[in-house]
Coordinates of C-alpha atoms and ligand atoms in Angstrom, one line a residue:
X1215 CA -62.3 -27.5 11.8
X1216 CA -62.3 -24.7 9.1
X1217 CA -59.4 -23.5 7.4
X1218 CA -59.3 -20.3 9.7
X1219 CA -60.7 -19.9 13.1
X1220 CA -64.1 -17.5 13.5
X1221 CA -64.0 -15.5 16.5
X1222 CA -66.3 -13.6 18.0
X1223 CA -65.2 -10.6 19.9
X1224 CA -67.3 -10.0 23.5
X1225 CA -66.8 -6.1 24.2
X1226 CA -65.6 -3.3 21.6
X1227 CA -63.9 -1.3 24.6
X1228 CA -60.5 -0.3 24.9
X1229 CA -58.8 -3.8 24.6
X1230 CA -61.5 -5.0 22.3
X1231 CA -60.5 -2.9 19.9
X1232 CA -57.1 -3.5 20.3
X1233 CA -57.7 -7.3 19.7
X1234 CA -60.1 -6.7 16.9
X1235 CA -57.5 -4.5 14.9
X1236 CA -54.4 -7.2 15.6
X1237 CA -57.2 -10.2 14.9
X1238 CA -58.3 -8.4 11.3
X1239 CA -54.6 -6.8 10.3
X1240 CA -52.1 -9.6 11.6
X1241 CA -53.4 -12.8 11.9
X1242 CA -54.4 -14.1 8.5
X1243 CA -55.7 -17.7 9.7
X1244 CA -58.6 -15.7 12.3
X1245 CA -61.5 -13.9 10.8
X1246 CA -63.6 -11.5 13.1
X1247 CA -67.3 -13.1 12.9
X1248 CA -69.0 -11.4 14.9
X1249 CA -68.9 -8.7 17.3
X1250 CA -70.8 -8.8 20.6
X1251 CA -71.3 -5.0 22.5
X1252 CA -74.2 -3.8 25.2
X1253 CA -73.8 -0.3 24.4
X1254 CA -75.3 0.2 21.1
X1255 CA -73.2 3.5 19.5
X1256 CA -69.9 1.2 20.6
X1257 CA -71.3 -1.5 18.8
X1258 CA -72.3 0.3 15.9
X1259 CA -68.7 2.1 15.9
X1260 CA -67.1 -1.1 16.5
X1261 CA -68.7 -3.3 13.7
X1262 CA -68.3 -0.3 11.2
X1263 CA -64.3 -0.1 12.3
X1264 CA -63.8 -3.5 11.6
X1265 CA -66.3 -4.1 8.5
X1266 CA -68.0 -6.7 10.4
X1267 CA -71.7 -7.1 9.5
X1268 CA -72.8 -9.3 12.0
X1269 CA -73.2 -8.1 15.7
X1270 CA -75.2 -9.1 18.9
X1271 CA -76.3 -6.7 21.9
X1272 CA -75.1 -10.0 24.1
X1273 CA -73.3 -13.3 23.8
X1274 CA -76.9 -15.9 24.6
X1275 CA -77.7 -13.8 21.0
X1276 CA -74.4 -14.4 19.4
X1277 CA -74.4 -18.1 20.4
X1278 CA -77.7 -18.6 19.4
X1279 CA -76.2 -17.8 15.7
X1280 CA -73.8 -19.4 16.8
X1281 CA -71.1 -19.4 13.7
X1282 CA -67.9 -19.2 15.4
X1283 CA -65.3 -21.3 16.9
X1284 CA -63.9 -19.1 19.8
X1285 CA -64.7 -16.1 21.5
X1286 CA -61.9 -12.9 23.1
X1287 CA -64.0 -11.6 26.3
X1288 CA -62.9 -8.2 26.8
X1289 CA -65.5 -7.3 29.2
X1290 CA -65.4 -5.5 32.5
X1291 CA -63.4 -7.8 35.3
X1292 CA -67.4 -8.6 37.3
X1293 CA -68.9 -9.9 33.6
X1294 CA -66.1 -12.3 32.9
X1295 CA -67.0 -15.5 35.0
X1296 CA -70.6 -16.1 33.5
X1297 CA -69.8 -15.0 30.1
X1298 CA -66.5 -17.6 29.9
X1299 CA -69.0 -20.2 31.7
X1300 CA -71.6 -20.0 29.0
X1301 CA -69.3 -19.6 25.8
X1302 CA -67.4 -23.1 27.7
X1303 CA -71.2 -24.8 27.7
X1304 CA -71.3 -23.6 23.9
X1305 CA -67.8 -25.2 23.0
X1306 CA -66.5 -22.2 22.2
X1307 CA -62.7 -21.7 22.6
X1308 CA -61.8 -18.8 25.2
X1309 CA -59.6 -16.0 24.9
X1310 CA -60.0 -14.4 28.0
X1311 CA -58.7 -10.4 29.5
X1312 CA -57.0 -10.5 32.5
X1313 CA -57.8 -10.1 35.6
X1314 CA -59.5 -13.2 35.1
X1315 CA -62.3 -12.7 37.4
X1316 CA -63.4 -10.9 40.7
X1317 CA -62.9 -14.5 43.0
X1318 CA -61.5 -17.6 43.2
X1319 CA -64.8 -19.3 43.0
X1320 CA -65.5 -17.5 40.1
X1321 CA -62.0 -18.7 38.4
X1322 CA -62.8 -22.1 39.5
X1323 CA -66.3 -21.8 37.5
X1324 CA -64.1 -21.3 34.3
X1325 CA -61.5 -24.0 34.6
X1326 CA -64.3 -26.3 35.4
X1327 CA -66.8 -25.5 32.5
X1328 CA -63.7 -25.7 29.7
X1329 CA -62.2 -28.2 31.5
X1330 CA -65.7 -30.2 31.1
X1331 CA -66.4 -28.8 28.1
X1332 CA -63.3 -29.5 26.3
X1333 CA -62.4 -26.1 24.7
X1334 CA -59.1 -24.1 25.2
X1335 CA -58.8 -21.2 27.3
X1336 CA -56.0 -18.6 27.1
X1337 CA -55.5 -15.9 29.9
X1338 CA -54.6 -12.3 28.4
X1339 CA -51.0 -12.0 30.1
X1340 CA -49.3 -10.4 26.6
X1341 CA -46.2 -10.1 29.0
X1342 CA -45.6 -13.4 28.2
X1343 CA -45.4 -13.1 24.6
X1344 CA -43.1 -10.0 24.7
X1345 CA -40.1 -10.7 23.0
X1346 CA -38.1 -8.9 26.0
X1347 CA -39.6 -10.8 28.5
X1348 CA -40.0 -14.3 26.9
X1349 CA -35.7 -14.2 25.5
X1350 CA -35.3 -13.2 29.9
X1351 CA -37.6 -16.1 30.4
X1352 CA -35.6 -18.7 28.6
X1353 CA -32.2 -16.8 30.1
X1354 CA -33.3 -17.4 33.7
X1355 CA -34.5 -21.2 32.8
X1356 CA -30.7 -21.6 31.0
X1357 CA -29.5 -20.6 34.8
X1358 CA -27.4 -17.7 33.3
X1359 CA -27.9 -15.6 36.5
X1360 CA -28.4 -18.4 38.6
X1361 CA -31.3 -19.2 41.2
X1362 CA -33.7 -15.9 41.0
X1363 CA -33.5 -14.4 44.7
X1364 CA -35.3 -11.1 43.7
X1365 CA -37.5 -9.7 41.8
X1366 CA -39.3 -5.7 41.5
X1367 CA -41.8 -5.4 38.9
X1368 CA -43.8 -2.1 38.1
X1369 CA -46.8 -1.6 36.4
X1370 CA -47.5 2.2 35.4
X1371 CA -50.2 2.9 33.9
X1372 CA -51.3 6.2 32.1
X1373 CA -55.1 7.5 32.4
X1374 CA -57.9 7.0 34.4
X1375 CA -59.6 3.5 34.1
X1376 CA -62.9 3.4 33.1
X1377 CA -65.6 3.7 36.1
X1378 CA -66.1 0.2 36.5
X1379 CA -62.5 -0.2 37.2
X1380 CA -62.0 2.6 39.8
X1381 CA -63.8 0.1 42.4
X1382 CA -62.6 -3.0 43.8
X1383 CA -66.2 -4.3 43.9
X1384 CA -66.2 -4.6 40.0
X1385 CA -62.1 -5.0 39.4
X1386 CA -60.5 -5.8 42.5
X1387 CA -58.9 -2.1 41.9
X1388 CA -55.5 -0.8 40.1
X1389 CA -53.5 -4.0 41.5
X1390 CA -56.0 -6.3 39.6
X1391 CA -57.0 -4.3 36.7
X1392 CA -53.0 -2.6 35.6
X1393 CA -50.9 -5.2 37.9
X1394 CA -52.6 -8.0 37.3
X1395 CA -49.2 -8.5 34.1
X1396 CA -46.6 -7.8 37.3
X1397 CA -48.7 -10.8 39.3
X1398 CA -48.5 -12.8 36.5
X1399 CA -44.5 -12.1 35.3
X1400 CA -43.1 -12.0 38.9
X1401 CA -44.6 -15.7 39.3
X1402 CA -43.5 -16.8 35.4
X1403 CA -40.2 -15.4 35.7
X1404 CA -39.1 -17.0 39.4
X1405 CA -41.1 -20.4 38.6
X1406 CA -42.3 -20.2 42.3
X1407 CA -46.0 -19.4 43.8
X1408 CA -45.9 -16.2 45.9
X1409 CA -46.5 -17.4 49.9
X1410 CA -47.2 -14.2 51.5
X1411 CA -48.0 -10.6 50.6
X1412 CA -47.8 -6.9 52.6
X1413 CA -49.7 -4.2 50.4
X1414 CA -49.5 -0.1 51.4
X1415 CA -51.7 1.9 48.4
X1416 CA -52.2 5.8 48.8
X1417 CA -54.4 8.0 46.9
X1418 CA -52.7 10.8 45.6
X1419 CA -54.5 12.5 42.4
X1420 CA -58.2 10.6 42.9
X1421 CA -59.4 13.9 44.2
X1422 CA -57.9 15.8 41.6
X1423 CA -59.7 13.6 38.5
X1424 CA -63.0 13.5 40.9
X1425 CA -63.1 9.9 41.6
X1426 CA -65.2 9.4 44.8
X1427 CA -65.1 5.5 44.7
X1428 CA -64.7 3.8 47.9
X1429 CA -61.0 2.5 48.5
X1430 CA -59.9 4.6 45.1
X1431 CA -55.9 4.2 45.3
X1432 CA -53.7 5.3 42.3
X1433 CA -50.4 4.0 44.1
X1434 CA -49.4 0.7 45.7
X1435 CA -46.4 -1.7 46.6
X1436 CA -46.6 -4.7 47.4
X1437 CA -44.0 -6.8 49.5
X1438 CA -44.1 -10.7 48.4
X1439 CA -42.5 -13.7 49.9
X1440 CA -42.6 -16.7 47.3
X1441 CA -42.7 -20.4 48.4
X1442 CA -38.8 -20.8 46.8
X1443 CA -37.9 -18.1 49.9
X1444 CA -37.4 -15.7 47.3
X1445 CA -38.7 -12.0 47.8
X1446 CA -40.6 -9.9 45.3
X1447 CA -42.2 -6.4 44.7
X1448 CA -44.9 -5.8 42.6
X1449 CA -45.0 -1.9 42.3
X1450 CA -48.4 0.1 40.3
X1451 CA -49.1 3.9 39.5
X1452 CA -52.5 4.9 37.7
X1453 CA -53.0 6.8 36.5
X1454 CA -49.5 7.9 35.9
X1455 CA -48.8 11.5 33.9
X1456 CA -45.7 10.7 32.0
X1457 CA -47.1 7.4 29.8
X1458 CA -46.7 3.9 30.2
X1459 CA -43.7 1.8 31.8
X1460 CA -43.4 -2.1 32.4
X1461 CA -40.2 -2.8 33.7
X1462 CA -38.8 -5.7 35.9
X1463 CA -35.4 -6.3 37.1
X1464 CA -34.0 -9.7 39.0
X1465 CA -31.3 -10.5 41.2
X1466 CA -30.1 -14.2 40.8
X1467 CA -27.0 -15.9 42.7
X1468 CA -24.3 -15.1 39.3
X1469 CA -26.1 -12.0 38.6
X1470 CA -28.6 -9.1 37.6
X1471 CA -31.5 -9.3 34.5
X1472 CA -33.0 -6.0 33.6
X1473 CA -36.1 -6.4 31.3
X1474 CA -37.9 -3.0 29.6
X1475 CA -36.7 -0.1 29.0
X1476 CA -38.7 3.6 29.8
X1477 CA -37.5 4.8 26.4
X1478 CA -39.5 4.2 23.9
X1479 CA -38.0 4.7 20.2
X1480 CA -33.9 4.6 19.1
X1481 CA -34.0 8.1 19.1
X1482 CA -32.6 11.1 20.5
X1483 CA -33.2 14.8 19.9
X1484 CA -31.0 17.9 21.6
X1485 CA -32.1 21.2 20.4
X1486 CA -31.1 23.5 23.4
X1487 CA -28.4 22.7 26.0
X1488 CA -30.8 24.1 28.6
X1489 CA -33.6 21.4 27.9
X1490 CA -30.8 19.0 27.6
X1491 CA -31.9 15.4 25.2
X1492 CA -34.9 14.4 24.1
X1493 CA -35.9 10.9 24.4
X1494 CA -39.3 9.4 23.3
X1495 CA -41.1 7.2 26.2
X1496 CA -44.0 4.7 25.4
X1497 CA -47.4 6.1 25.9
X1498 CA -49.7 3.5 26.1
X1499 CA -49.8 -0.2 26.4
X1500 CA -50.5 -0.7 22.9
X1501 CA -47.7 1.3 21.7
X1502 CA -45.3 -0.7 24.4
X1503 CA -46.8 -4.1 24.2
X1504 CA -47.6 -4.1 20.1
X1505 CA -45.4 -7.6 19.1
X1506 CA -47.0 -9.3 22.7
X1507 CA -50.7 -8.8 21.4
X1508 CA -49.9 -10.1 17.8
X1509 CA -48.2 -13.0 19.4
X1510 CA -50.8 -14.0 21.7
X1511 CA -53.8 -13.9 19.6
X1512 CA -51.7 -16.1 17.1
X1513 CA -50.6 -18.6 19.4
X1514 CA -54.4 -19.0 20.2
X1515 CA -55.3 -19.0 17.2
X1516 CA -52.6 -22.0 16.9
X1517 CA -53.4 -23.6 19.7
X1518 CA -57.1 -24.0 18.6
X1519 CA -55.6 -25.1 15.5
X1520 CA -53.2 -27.7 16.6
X1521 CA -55.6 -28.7 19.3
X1522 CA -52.6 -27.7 21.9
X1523 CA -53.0 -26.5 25.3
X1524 CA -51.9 -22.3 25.7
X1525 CA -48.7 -21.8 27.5
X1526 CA -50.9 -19.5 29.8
X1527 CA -54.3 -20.8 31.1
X1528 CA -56.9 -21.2 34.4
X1529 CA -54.2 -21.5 36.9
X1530 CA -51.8 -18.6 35.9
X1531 CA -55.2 -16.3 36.0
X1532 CA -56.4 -18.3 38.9
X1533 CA -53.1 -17.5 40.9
X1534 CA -52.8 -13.8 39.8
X1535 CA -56.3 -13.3 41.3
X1536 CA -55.1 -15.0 44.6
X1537 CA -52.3 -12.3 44.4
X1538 CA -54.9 -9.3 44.4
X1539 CA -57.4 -10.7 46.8
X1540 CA -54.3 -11.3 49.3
X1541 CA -52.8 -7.9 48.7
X1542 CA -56.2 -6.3 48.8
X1543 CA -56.4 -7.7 52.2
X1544 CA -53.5 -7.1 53.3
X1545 CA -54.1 -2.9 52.4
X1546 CA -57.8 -3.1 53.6
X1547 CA -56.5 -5.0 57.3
X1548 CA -53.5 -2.9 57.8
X1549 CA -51.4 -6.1 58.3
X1550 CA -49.0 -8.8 56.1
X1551 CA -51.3 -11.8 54.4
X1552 CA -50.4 -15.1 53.6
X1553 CA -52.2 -16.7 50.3
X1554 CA -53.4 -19.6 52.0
X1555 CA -55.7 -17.4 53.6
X1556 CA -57.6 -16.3 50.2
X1557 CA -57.1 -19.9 49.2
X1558 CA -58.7 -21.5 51.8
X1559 CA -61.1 -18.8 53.6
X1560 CA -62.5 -16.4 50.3
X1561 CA -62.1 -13.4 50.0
X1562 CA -62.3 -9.6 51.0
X1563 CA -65.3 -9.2 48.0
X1564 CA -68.0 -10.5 50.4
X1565 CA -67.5 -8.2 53.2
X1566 CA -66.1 -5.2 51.5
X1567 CA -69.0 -1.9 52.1
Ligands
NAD469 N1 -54.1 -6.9 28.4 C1 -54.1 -5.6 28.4 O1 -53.1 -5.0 28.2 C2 -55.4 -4.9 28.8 C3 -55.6 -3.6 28.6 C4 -56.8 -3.0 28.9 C5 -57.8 -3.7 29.4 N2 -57.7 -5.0 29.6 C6 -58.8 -5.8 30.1 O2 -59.8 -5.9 29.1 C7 -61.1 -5.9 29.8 C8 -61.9 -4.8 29.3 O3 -61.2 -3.6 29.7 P1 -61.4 -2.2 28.8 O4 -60.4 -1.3 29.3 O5 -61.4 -2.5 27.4 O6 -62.9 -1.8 29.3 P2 -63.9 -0.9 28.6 O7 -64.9 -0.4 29.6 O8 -63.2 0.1 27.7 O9 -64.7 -1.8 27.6 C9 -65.5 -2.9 28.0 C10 -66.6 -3.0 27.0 O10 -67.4 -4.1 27.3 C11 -68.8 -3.7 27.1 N3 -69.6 -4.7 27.9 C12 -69.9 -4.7 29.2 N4 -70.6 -5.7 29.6 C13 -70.8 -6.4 28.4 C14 -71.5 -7.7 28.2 N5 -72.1 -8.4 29.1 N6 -71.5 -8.1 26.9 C15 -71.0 -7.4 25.9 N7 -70.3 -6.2 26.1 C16 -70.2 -5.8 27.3 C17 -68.9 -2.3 27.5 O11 -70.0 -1.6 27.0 C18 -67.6 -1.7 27.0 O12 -67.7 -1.2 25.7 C19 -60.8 -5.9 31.3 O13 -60.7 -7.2 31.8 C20 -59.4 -5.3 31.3 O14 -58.7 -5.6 32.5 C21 -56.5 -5.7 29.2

């Protein structure tokens, strides 16, 4: 094993970038190797950004060079599955974006080939590495508000999603591709497998950004029973006008946890007693969630290191995909959905016009 680990970055999008500037700025035991990109002006934006000479049009290409321990996919939700699969066959360590793939089968695929293969894989879920959320984490474990009985967790997203996210054929929709964090936390946080879901979405504002994808929602709640008896909701808005907001809040038998704020910055301005005070909100996911993506990518980056298993893997993706498919269900059959339905019967994907 070298002295640091050489990663190659699959997808200079949005959250590629993100990981590309936390891999290059923060976490001085990574180097960016290579970059992998199918749209050519991203790639050649993308390799510039991050002075990285070396860059593939795909990941056969990049492997083929193949100097590089592990890969970050950061690829549209409906590429995930095969490009995992074949950087697994390659021996490649995964850092792989949530959601972690369209179906079960297709999660199952993954876990398999790095199971087989030997390699790590870690599952995109920053949430985890929050400092809010992982200090409420080790609160509830301590028993300092007693057995959770209830959890609400929202997911507000601001802007539209790119195109192929609009359409649950290629994301599983908003609930996979912006809740997929509140499917992950609401299952982390009350230690307990959700057992049956009831889903309502509306489309308020699809109309107004022209988005004429089939099943389009912007808006959803979801209703969750876990297998403890506990109850959940798992609330998303995208895209949502006034910035970004990730908040949960649990009821346990001694007591309430709030985690997340809306306010964004320890600061307050009043200029005019008509306009009242002016507080800063977090705009984007970046801006709330900067700590959690430094913290992930170095506790990969560890883990590959220390040849340690990543405190989130396969099955925490694996069951936040069950989540979607069962609440997509539930929205598309008008009716409440228990998971052993998508875990035993597949999904919506293969009948869905
Ligand atoms: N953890 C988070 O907070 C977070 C935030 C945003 C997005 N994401 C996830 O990251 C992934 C990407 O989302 P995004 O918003 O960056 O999407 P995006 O559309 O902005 O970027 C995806 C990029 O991948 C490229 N691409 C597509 N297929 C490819 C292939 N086979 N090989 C190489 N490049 C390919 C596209 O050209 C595009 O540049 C999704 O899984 C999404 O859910 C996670």
């Amino acid at each position: 094993m070298p002295a640091f680990i050489r990663v190659c970055l699959v997808g200079a999008g949005r959250a590629g970038k993100v990981h590309a500037e936390t891999l290059t700025r923060y976490i001085p035991f990574a180097r960016l190797a290579c970059i992998v990109e199918s749209e050519p002006t991203t790639l050649d934006a993308a390799a510039a950004e991050f002075a990285c000479d070396v860059k593939f049009s795909s990941l056969e290409a990049a492997l083929e060079w193949g100097e590089f321990e592990a890969v970050i996919i950061t690829t549209p939700t409906f590429t995930h599955a095969s490009l995992a699969v074949m950087a697994a066959q390659a021996g490649k360590h995964i850092f792989l974006e949530k959601p972690m793939a369209l179906t079960l089968a297709e999660c199952d695929a993954i876990i398999d080939a790095t199971r087989y293969a030997g390699v790590h894989l870690q599952l995109g879920f920053m949430r985890r590495f929050d400092p809010e959320f992982e200090a409420a984490w080790k609160r509830i474990q301590a028993g300092e508000i007693g057995q959770p009985m209830l959890i609400k967790s929202l997911g507000h997203g601001p802007g539209l999603p790119p195109p192929w996210a609009r359409d649950l054929k290629t994301s599983n929709g908003m609930l996979a591709e912006v809740n997929s964090h509140d499917w992950d936390c609401v299952r982390w946080l009350m230690s307990s497998n959700p057992q049956r879901v009831y889903a309502e979405i509306a489309n308020f504002k699809g109309a107004i950004y022209g988005v004429d994808t089939p099943h389009f929602y912007d808006n959803a709640i979801v209703n969750i029973r876990f297998e403890s008896g506990a109850l959940g909701s798992i609330s998303g808005v995208c895209p949502c006008e006034y910035g970004y907001d990730a908040r949960v809040e649990i009821v346990g038998e001694r007591g309430i946890m709030q985690i997340g704020q809306l306010q964004g910055q320890a600061i307050v301005v009043c200029t005019d007693r008509e306009r009242g005070l002016n507080i800063p909100i977090y705009r984007t996911w970046p801006q709330r969630f900067a700590w959690a993506y430094i913290r992930e990518l170095e506790h990969f980056i560890g883990c590959i290191q220390r040849d340690t298993p990543p405190r989130v893997g396969g099955e925490d993706g694996r069951w936040a995909v069950a989540g979607v498919l069962a609440a997509t269900k539930s929205f598309l059959e008008e009716r409440p959905v228990s998971l052993s339905e998508v875990l035993t019967e597949g999904t919506y994907q293969e009948t869905v016009p």
